[in-house]
Amino acid sequence: AQKITQTQPGMFVQEKEAVTLDCTYDTSDPSYGLFWYKQPSSGEMIFLIYQGSYDQQNATEGRYSLNFQKARKSANLVISASQLGDSAMYFCAMREGRDTGRRALTFGSGTRLQVQP
Amino acid sequence: GAVVSQHPSWVICKSGTSVKIECRSLDFQATTMFWYRQFPKQSLMLMATSNEGSKATYEQGVEKDKFLINHASLTLSTLTVTSAHPEDSSFYICSASPAALAKNIQYFGAGTRLSVL
């Protein structure tokens, strides 16, 4: 079974508008972390935002916020006030287990976001 | 955020030759680093977990004799693609997490595009 599911292969948004990128996850581990990364055409993976399974509040980082609905196992990324530079692939990822740098991430299939002027 | 350096960014080689890719954590120590592979228009797939001072752990289906990993210091892991063939052409990217930071966010190198002729 897919551990991370991103159902939107591609999304379009008008510049300055908000957009939500969907992500659902599957794990039986009570401790886990959820991440969003941006991958521009250059290929680098840019960390955007993190949500821990025990975090009570939704994470926010500037124009990025994570809509964490634990019961529904969803961790949607919201980008407010879209900019042309936001056009890229966006990956949702999960690390199962306690906070540790020794566990790899499992990635979703990604969503390609295109911001239109 | 923390900086992970990956070199080279692009390499073209003839079939049958070996290619070494370096991954360095520039401002932190990383006892564990991860190597991922990404084929065009696909997601990142974990190849192996590199552990400083011990053998790497390879994912199912990844040939350990073909993809040699050496993690000889706390800041350097290398991936050597031995006897490369055209089917090994891909985007290889490493990541590491500064243990001293909370959340254990994985930071990625810029990736290496390997083209085997």
XYZ file of N, CA and C in Angstrom:
702
model
N 0.846 -1.193 0.000
C 0.000 0.000 0.000
C 0.881 1.242 0.000
N 0.408 2.276 -0.660
C 1.127 3.529 -0.709
C 1.154 4.144 0.677
N 2.327 4.593 1.072
C 2.408 5.246 2.377
C 2.104 6.730 2.267
N 2.458 7.311 1.150
C 2.185 8.720 0.905
C 1.458 8.826 -0.439
N 0.330 9.470 -0.436
C -0.455 9.596 -1.652
C -0.689 11.065 -1.980
N -0.286 11.435 -3.169
C -0.565 12.771 -3.679
C -1.400 12.567 -4.936
N -2.637 12.957 -4.879
C -3.597 12.624 -5.944
C -3.626 13.633 -7.079
N -2.915 14.729 -6.922
C -2.948 15.782 -7.946
C -1.628 15.776 -8.729
N -1.601 15.198 -9.913
C -0.359 15.211 -10.688
C 0.048 16.631 -11.073
N -0.956 17.473 -11.353
C -0.662 18.839 -11.748
C -1.713 19.791 -11.244
N -1.259 21.014 -10.930
C -2.181 22.051 -10.459
C -1.799 23.375 -11.107
N -2.832 24.178 -11.386
C -2.615 25.528 -11.882
C -3.178 26.508 -10.863
N -2.501 27.625 -10.705
C -3.010 28.667 -9.816
C -2.628 30.022 -10.404
N -3.488 30.981 -10.209
C -3.191 32.332 -10.654
C -2.261 32.998 -9.643
N -1.388 33.793 -10.168
C -0.479 34.555 -9.308
C -1.286 35.322 -8.261
N -0.757 35.324 -7.027
C -1.330 36.027 -5.877
C -2.485 35.277 -5.221
N -2.918 34.188 -5.816
C -3.975 33.407 -5.181
C -3.366 32.299 -4.310
N -4.204 31.719 -3.458
C -3.768 30.617 -2.604
C -4.052 29.288 -3.301
N -3.254 28.282 -2.955
C -3.441 26.952 -3.548
C -3.174 25.903 -2.473
N -3.938 24.819 -2.547
C -3.772 23.706 -1.606
C -3.326 22.468 -2.356
N -2.233 21.883 -1.902
C -1.732 20.636 -2.483
C -2.025 19.512 -1.501
N -2.667 18.467 -1.994
C -3.154 17.411 -1.116
C -2.103 16.337 -0.840
N -2.179 15.796 0.364
C -1.300 14.692 0.746
C -2.007 13.865 1.813
N -2.122 12.582 1.586
C -2.595 11.673 2.624
C -1.510 10.651 2.892
N -1.519 10.125 4.099
C -0.457 9.202 4.484
C -1.037 8.007 5.210
N -0.237 6.989 5.313
C -0.677 5.760 5.968
C 0.467 5.234 6.833
N 0.211 5.131 8.116
C 1.187 4.561 9.030
C 0.472 4.068 10.269
N 1.043 3.055 10.894
C 0.510 2.553 12.157
C 1.386 3.004 13.321
N 2.472 3.701 12.986
C 3.378 4.184 14.029
C 2.797 5.464 14.629
N 2.694 5.558 15.949
C 2.131 6.777 16.552
C 3.073 7.981 16.438
N 4.355 7.709 16.213
C 5.326 8.788 16.072
C 5.769 8.881 14.624
N 5.607 10.030 14.053
C 6.021 10.221 12.669
C 6.159 11.713 12.378
N 6.817 11.997 11.311
C 6.977 13.379 10.872
C 6.565 13.509 9.424
N 5.977 14.615 9.104
C 5.526 14.878 7.741
C 6.262 16.098 7.199
N 6.699 16.016 5.973
C 7.522 17.054 5.367
C 6.964 17.420 3.991
N 7.206 18.654 3.613
C 6.964 19.080 2.241
C 8.261 19.655 1.690
N 8.562 19.223 0.458
C 9.737 19.719 -0.245
C 9.318 20.271 -1.594
N 10.077 21.252 -2.042
C 9.876 21.847 -3.369
C 11.060 21.460 -4.236
N 10.777 20.997 -5.446
C 11.843 20.652 -6.372
C 11.683 21.438 -7.663
N 12.447 22.507 -7.829
C 12.412 23.252 -9.092
C 13.073 22.440 -10.199
N 13.067 22.969 -11.391
C 13.607 22.228 -12.532
C 15.095 21.929 -12.388
N 15.786 22.669 -11.552
C 17.219 22.413 -11.327
C 17.446 21.093 -10.590
N 16.424 20.589 -9.901
C 16.525 19.289 -9.259
C 16.754 19.307 -7.763
N 17.229 20.412 -7.230
C 17.479 20.428 -5.797
C 16.179 20.253 -5.014
N 16.279 19.688 -3.842
C 15.119 19.496 -2.970
C 15.185 20.542 -1.865
N 14.193 21.409 -1.839
C 14.175 22.516 -0.889
C 13.152 22.214 0.191
N 13.597 22.164 1.444
C 12.698 21.918 2.565
C 11.775 23.119 2.754
N 10.484 22.831 2.918
C 9.501 23.900 3.105
C 8.942 23.936 4.515
N 8.454 22.773 5.000
C 7.704 22.791 6.242
C 7.655 21.398 6.833
N 7.532 21.351 8.167
C 7.518 20.081 8.893
C 6.365 20.068 9.902
N 5.757 18.895 10.051
C 4.702 18.695 11.053
C 4.967 17.386 11.781
N 5.090 17.443 13.082
C 5.253 16.236 13.864
C 3.905 15.665 14.267
N 3.855 14.366 14.467
C 2.571 13.721 14.749
C 1.983 14.166 16.070
N 2.817 14.643 16.980
C 2.313 15.065 18.274
C 2.118 16.578 18.369
N 2.412 17.261 17.284
C 2.244 18.713 17.299
C 0.760 19.061 17.364
N 0.428 19.946 18.284
C -0.976 20.308 18.474
C -1.448 21.334 17.458
N -0.524 22.160 17.010
C -0.909 23.218 16.079
C -0.375 22.932 14.677
N -1.086 23.448 13.694
C -0.622 23.325 12.322
C 0.654 24.138 12.133
N 1.594 23.570 11.400
C 2.852 24.262 11.159
C 2.666 25.389 10.148
N 3.424 26.452 10.333
C 3.437 27.551 9.371
C 4.876 28.017 9.187
N 5.204 28.359 7.950
C 6.520 28.908 7.615
C 6.317 29.947 6.527
N 6.182 31.186 6.933
C 5.980 32.255 5.953
C 4.695 32.040 5.176
N 4.801 31.920 3.855
C 3.614 31.742 3.016
C 3.124 30.297 2.986
N 3.852 29.410 3.645
C 3.473 27.997 3.654
C 2.802 27.642 4.976
N 1.744 26.889 4.893
C 1.125 26.339 6.089
C 0.703 24.917 5.780
N 0.655 24.133 6.825
C 0.311 22.718 6.666
C -1.007 22.482 7.385
N -1.986 22.024 6.658
C -3.292 21.707 7.221
C -3.266 20.245 7.655
N -2.986 20.038 8.927
C -2.780 18.698 9.481
C -4.082 18.199 10.095
N -4.637 17.151 9.492
C -5.850 16.528 10.026
C -5.503 15.079 10.348
N -5.140 14.881 11.608
C -4.574 13.600 12.020
C -5.551 12.452 11.853
N -6.798 12.663 12.219
C -7.793 11.588 12.137
C -8.013 11.154 10.694
N -7.905 12.087 9.787
C -8.094 11.779 8.367
C -6.775 11.401 7.696
N -5.678 11.490 8.465
C -4.349 11.199 7.935
C -4.070 12.014 6.681
N -4.286 13.303 6.826
C -3.969 14.188 5.709
C -3.066 15.316 6.187
N -2.239 15.781 5.289
C -1.269 16.835 5.598
C -1.125 17.714 4.366
N -2.125 18.502 4.109
C -2.144 19.315 2.902
C -1.300 20.573 3.055
N -0.610 20.922 2.006
C 0.208 22.137 1.986
C -0.607 23.280 1.392
N -0.637 24.396 2.090
C -1.308 25.584 1.584
C -0.254 26.643 1.299
N -0.239 27.128 0.075
C 0.654 28.217 -0.307
C -0.213 29.448 -0.517
N 0.056 30.469 0.242
C -0.734 31.693 0.100
C -0.013 32.661 -0.837
N -0.776 33.521 -1.461
C -0.213 34.566 -2.321
C 0.836 33.993 -3.274
N 0.409 33.090 -4.141
C 1.339 32.407 -5.040
C 2.171 33.385 -5.863
N 3.410 32.981 -6.081
C 4.334 33.770 -6.893
C 4.795 32.917 -8.072
N 5.256 33.573 -9.122
C 5.716 32.841 -10.302
C 6.834 31.862 -9.941
N 7.652 32.253 -8.973
C 8.755 31.392 -8.550
C 8.316 30.155 -7.787
N 7.041 30.062 -7.495
C 6.525 28.872 -6.810
C 6.304 27.719 -7.786
N 6.381 27.969 -9.070
C 6.195 26.907 -10.061
C 7.296 25.869 -9.895
N 6.907 24.641 -9.597
C 7.865 23.576 -9.305
C 7.094 22.299 -9.015
N 7.860 21.212 -8.769
C 7.271 19.983 -8.239
C 7.271 20.081 -6.728
N 6.214 19.580 -6.125
C 6.111 19.580 -4.676
C 5.903 18.148 -4.202
N 6.752 17.747 -3.243
C 6.676 16.384 -2.718
C 6.313 16.411 -1.245
N 5.376 15.552 -0.902
C 5.043 15.278 0.488
C 5.855 14.044 0.905
N 6.369 14.037 2.123
C 7.187 12.913 2.573
C 6.908 12.622 4.037
N 7.216 11.406 4.433
C 6.974 10.983 5.813
C 8.184 10.244 6.356
N 8.470 10.500 7.617
C 9.455 9.731 8.341
C 8.709 9.031 9.468
N 8.767 7.716 9.519
C 8.092 6.969 10.567
C 9.028 6.759 11.740
N 8.474 6.777 12.918
C 9.282 6.582 14.107
C 9.623 7.915 14.754
N 10.332 7.825 15.856
C 10.675 9.009 16.618
C 11.578 9.930 15.828
N 11.636 11.197 16.279
C 12.553 12.151 15.661
C 13.962 11.592 15.695
N 14.482 11.272 14.578
C 15.835 10.769 14.487
C 16.356 10.976 13.083
N 17.596 11.320 13.005
C 18.191 11.511 11.692
C 18.569 10.212 11.034
N 18.254 9.096 11.688
C 18.669 7.808 11.143
C 17.588 7.122 10.323
N 16.479 7.790 10.121
C 15.400 7.192 9.340
C 15.194 7.981 8.051
N 15.066 7.242 6.969
C 14.888 7.873 5.672
C 13.447 8.346 5.499
N 13.237 9.101 4.464
C 11.909 9.597 4.135
C 11.288 8.753 3.039
N 9.967 8.644 3.100
C 9.192 8.032 2.021
C 8.441 9.154 1.331
N 8.564 9.211 0.024
C 8.010 10.325 -0.737
C 6.747 9.928 -1.489
N 5.869 10.905 -1.664
C 4.741 10.745 -2.562
C 5.189 10.949 -3.997
N 4.243 10.829 -4.905
C 4.557 10.915 -6.332
C 4.723 12.340 -6.826
N 4.337 13.296 -6.006
C 4.562 14.689 -6.356
C 3.398 15.352 -7.062
N 3.357 16.669 -6.953
C 2.392 17.510 -7.663
C 3.150 18.625 -8.359
N 2.905 18.762 -9.659
C 3.554 19.853 -10.396
C 2.649 21.070 -10.353
N 3.141 22.130 -9.735
C 2.385 23.368 -9.614
C 2.866 24.370 -10.644
N 1.934 24.941 -11.353
C 2.266 26.003 -12.306
C 1.494 27.250 -11.920
N 2.248 28.313 -11.689
C 1.642 29.592 -11.325
C 1.547 30.448 -12.583
N 0.347 30.905 -12.858
C 0.115 31.671 -14.080
C 0.014 33.151 -13.774
N 0.609 33.988 -14.623
C 0.554 35.437 -14.366
C -0.839 36.002 -14.620
N 18.983 27.010 6.630
C 19.082 25.619 7.025
C 20.476 25.078 6.831
N 20.666 23.832 7.233
C 21.963 23.187 7.092
C 22.306 22.974 5.620
N 23.609 22.847 5.359
C 24.065 22.751 3.982
C 24.655 21.377 3.703
N 24.154 20.771 2.636
C 24.703 19.515 2.144
C 25.210 19.769 0.729
N 26.452 19.442 0.514
C 27.082 19.668 -0.784
C 27.236 18.339 -1.520
N 26.897 18.334 -2.789
C 27.007 17.118 -3.586
C 27.786 17.444 -4.850
N 28.689 16.537 -5.191
C 29.570 16.780 -6.334
C 29.886 15.473 -7.047
N 29.874 15.403 -8.375
C 29.604 16.512 -9.292
C 28.111 16.704 -9.492
N 27.736 17.776 -10.117
C 26.325 18.031 -10.363
C 25.863 17.343 -11.647
N 26.809 17.095 -12.527
C 26.473 16.467 -13.805
C 27.670 15.640 -14.257
N 27.420 14.433 -14.691
C 28.506 13.609 -15.205
C 28.008 12.767 -16.374
N 28.828 12.744 -17.407
C 28.561 11.903 -18.579
C 29.720 10.921 -18.681
N 29.402 9.652 -18.811
C 30.472 8.664 -18.879
C 30.131 7.583 -19.896
N 31.154 6.853 -20.271
C 30.956 5.744 -21.210
C 30.509 4.501 -20.449
N 29.773 3.668 -21.133
C 29.318 2.418 -20.535
C 30.515 1.586 -20.086
N 30.436 1.051 -18.893
C 31.508 0.223 -18.356
C 32.449 0.929 -17.409
N 32.374 2.241 -17.361
C 33.237 2.984 -16.447
C 32.552 3.161 -15.102
N 33.343 3.573 -14.111
C 32.804 3.806 -12.764
C 32.753 5.296 -12.481
N 31.771 5.684 -11.719
C 31.562 7.093 -11.390
C 31.405 7.233 -9.883
N 32.135 8.183 -9.308
C 32.033 8.435 -7.870
C 31.323 9.755 -7.615
N 30.352 9.713 -6.707
C 29.593 10.905 -6.330
C 29.839 11.168 -4.847
N 30.153 12.408 -4.525
C 30.440 12.766 -3.134
C 29.297 13.557 -2.514
N 29.042 13.288 -1.256
C 28.030 14.014 -0.496
C 28.655 14.468 0.817
N 28.693 15.757 1.031
C 29.329 16.317 2.227
C 28.343 17.163 3.033
N 28.387 16.981 4.336
C 27.650 17.890 5.215
C 28.641 18.987 5.604
N 28.321 20.229 5.263
C 29.307 21.300 5.381
C 29.374 21.927 6.775
N 28.269 21.969 7.468
C 28.288 22.675 8.747
C 27.720 21.843 9.881
N 27.703 20.535 9.687
C 27.265 19.662 10.764
C 27.825 18.262 10.519
N 27.784 17.467 11.555
C 28.216 16.081 11.440
C 27.002 15.191 11.207
N 27.187 14.216 10.336
C 26.080 13.335 9.987
C 26.525 11.886 10.091
N 26.080 11.204 11.125
C 26.432 9.792 11.251
C 25.664 8.952 10.233
N 24.586 9.489 9.743
C 23.765 8.781 8.752
C 23.474 9.700 7.579
N 23.669 9.188 6.394
C 23.280 9.898 5.176
C 22.465 8.931 4.319
N 21.675 9.499 3.448
C 20.797 8.685 2.619
C 21.056 8.981 1.140
N 20.966 7.939 0.351
C 21.103 8.081 -1.101
C 19.779 7.701 -1.757
N 19.289 8.611 -2.600
C 18.050 8.388 -3.336
C 18.349 8.434 -4.839
N 17.453 7.834 -5.580
C 17.529 7.885 -7.040
C 16.180 8.356 -7.566
N 16.234 9.182 -8.604
C 15.002 9.721 -9.167
C 15.074 9.611 -10.682
N 14.184 8.842 -11.254
C 14.072 8.756 -12.709
C 13.159 9.883 -13.190
N 13.282 10.264 -14.465
C 12.507 11.399 -14.979
C 11.016 11.274 -14.688
N 10.464 12.359 -14.218
C 9.038 12.474 -13.923
C 8.567 11.484 -12.856
N 9.487 11.009 -12.035
C 9.114 10.117 -10.947
C 9.549 10.700 -9.607
N 9.185 9.991 -8.571
C 9.515 10.452 -7.232
C 10.884 9.947 -6.816
N 11.314 10.341 -5.637
C 12.584 9.872 -5.094
C 12.388 8.500 -4.463
N 13.318 7.614 -4.774
C 13.277 6.287 -4.190
C 14.568 6.057 -3.419
N 14.435 5.613 -2.191
C 15.596 5.358 -1.354
C 16.390 4.195 -1.914
N 17.698 4.416 -2.067
C 18.587 3.337 -2.503
C 19.257 2.674 -1.309
N 19.803 3.514 -0.435
C 20.585 2.960 0.658
C 20.757 3.989 1.754
N 21.027 3.458 2.930
C 21.335 4.282 4.094
C 22.812 4.103 4.403
N 23.511 5.218 4.440
C 24.961 5.207 4.650
C 25.256 5.516 6.110
N 25.967 4.615 6.778
C 26.274 4.772 8.191
C 27.773 4.949 8.389
N 28.149 5.995 9.088
C 29.560 6.284 9.315
C 30.214 5.144 10.086
N 31.282 4.634 9.535
C 32.050 3.606 10.209
C 31.502 2.197 10.100
N 30.442 2.024 9.362
C 29.895 0.674 9.195
C 29.335 0.501 7.790
N 28.871 -0.713 7.511
C 28.368 -0.988 6.166
C 27.040 -0.288 5.916
N 26.840 0.043 4.660
C 25.580 0.670 4.284
C 24.455 -0.359 4.271
N 23.261 0.131 4.434
C 22.061 -0.712 4.351
C 21.363 -0.418 3.037
N 21.206 -1.427 2.220
C 20.636 -1.237 0.892
C 19.163 -1.649 0.867
N 18.402 -0.933 0.067
C 16.996 -1.277 -0.107
C 16.884 -2.500 -1.031
N 15.771 -3.159 -0.906
C 15.536 -4.347 -1.733
C 15.609 -3.977 -3.200
N 16.328 -4.776 -3.953
C 16.443 -4.548 -5.386
C 17.621 -3.693 -5.786
N 18.321 -3.121 -4.835
C 19.495 -2.301 -5.138
C 20.735 -3.169 -4.971
N 21.532 -3.271 -6.025
C 22.704 -4.142 -5.990
C 23.855 -3.476 -5.229
N 24.233 -4.060 -4.127
C 25.284 -3.461 -3.304
C 26.643 -3.502 -3.981
N 26.857 -4.475 -4.864
C 28.144 -4.551 -5.549
C 28.230 -3.557 -6.698
N 27.096 -3.062 -7.116
C 27.078 -2.096 -8.200
C 27.119 -0.665 -7.660
N 26.444 -0.455 -6.586
C 26.387 0.876 -5.968
C 27.137 0.814 -4.633
N 28.421 1.130 -4.710
C 29.277 1.043 -3.532
C 29.190 2.323 -2.717
N 28.932 2.171 -1.440
C 28.808 3.334 -0.569
C 29.879 3.264 0.502
N 30.564 4.401 0.673
C 31.596 4.525 1.697
C 31.308 5.756 2.532
N 31.249 5.569 3.836
C 30.962 6.695 4.742
C 32.083 6.737 5.765
N 33.228 7.226 5.305
C 34.452 7.109 6.088
C 34.597 8.178 7.155
N 33.848 9.259 7.063
C 33.949 10.309 8.075
C 32.554 10.823 8.403
N 32.488 11.665 9.403
C 31.190 12.187 9.843
C 30.625 13.247 8.917
N 31.390 13.612 7.897
C 30.916 14.661 6.990
C 30.936 14.238 5.525
N 31.306 13.010 5.234
C 31.441 12.609 3.840
C 30.938 11.197 3.599
N 30.057 11.067 2.623
C 29.634 9.768 2.118
C 29.821 9.784 0.609
N 30.280 8.664 0.064
C 30.451 8.583 -1.379
C 29.651 7.405 -1.941
N 29.130 7.624 -3.126
C 28.413 6.585 -3.868
C 29.174 6.353 -5.158
N 29.623 5.143 -5.378
C 30.312 4.796 -6.611
C 29.447 3.864 -7.425
N 29.123 4.303 -8.627
C 28.383 3.461 -9.563
C 29.424 2.714 -10.376
N 29.535 1.426 -10.145
C 30.568 0.635 -10.819
C 30.040 0.059 -12.128
N 30.916 0.015 -13.104
C 30.569 -0.518 -14.419
C 29.196 0.003 -14.861
N 29.124 1.298 -14.983
C 27.835 1.935 -15.282
C 27.325 1.539 -16.662
N 26.022 1.405 -16.749
C 25.358 1.111 -18.012
C 24.253 2.136 -18.253
N 23.776 2.248 -19.487
C 22.754 3.264 -19.783
C 21.546 3.223 -18.847
N 21.175 2.061 -18.378
C 20.013 1.984 -17.474
C 20.295 2.583 -16.102
N 21.566 2.860 -15.814
C 21.907 3.531 -14.550
C 21.773 5.047 -14.661
N 21.525 5.530 -15.866
C 21.333 6.974 -16.051
C 20.145 7.429 -15.225
N 20.390 8.401 -14.374
C 19.347 8.840 -13.454
C 19.835 10.068 -12.703
N 19.005 10.557 -11.826
C 19.346 11.673 -10.932
C 19.571 11.072 -9.555
N 20.773 11.243 -9.022
C 21.116 10.698 -7.715
C 21.242 11.859 -6.733
N 20.619 11.699 -5.580
C 20.609 12.802 -4.619
C 20.782 12.243 -3.217
N 21.573 12.950 -2.421
C 21.841 12.495 -1.061
C 21.174 13.435 -0.061
N 21.012 12.954 1.146
C 20.458 13.802 2.197
C 21.086 13.434 3.532
N 21.016 14.377 4.458
C 21.524 14.153 5.804
C 20.751 15.041 6.758
N 20.800 14.676 8.029
C 20.059 15.421 9.037
C 20.987 15.809 10.170
N 21.047 17.079 10.534
C 21.839 17.492 11.682
C 21.168 17.002 12.957
N 21.855 16.131 13.659
C 21.250 15.528 14.842
C 20.975 16.549 15.935
N 21.752 17.625 15.915
C 21.612 18.611 16.983
C 20.349 19.444 16.836
N 19.769 19.448 15.661
C 18.576 20.257 15.440
C 17.321 19.453 15.786
N 16.324 20.155 16.215
C 15.036 19.505 16.460
C 14.393 19.125 15.139
N 13.458 18.255 15.177
C 12.673 17.815 14.024
C 13.450 16.898 13.088
N 14.798 16.920 13.167
C 15.608 16.064 12.303
C 15.202 16.202 10.843
N 15.185 17.433 10.384
C 14.847 17.714 8.998
C 15.958 17.185 8.105
N 15.579 16.509 7.044
C 16.544 16.016 6.068
C 16.861 17.142 5.082
N 18.141 17.453 4.968
C 18.586 18.431 3.985
C 19.260 17.686 2.843
N 18.986 18.166 1.640
C 19.440 17.464 0.456
C 20.572 18.199 -0.251
N 21.422 17.396 -0.877
C 22.386 17.957 -1.809
C 21.658 18.395 -3.067
N 22.385 19.030 -3.972
C 21.777 19.541 -5.198
C 21.547 18.452 -6.227
N 22.078 17.249 -5.960
C 21.853 16.132 -6.871
C 22.913 16.009 -7.949
N 22.999 14.816 -8.509
C 23.935 14.515 -9.591
C 23.179 13.855 -10.721
N 23.253 14.454 -11.882
C 22.631 13.851 -13.073
C 23.677 13.000 -13.776
N 23.419 11.719 -13.820
C 24.338 10.780 -14.455
C 23.772 10.337 -15.800
N 24.566 10.526 -16.828
C 24.203 10.050 -18.165
C 25.269 9.058 -18.617
N 24.862 7.839 -18.877
C 25.790 6.797 -19.311
C 25.550 6.530 -20.787
N 26.583 6.726 -21.584
C 26.448 6.581 -23.038
C 26.713 5.147 -23.482
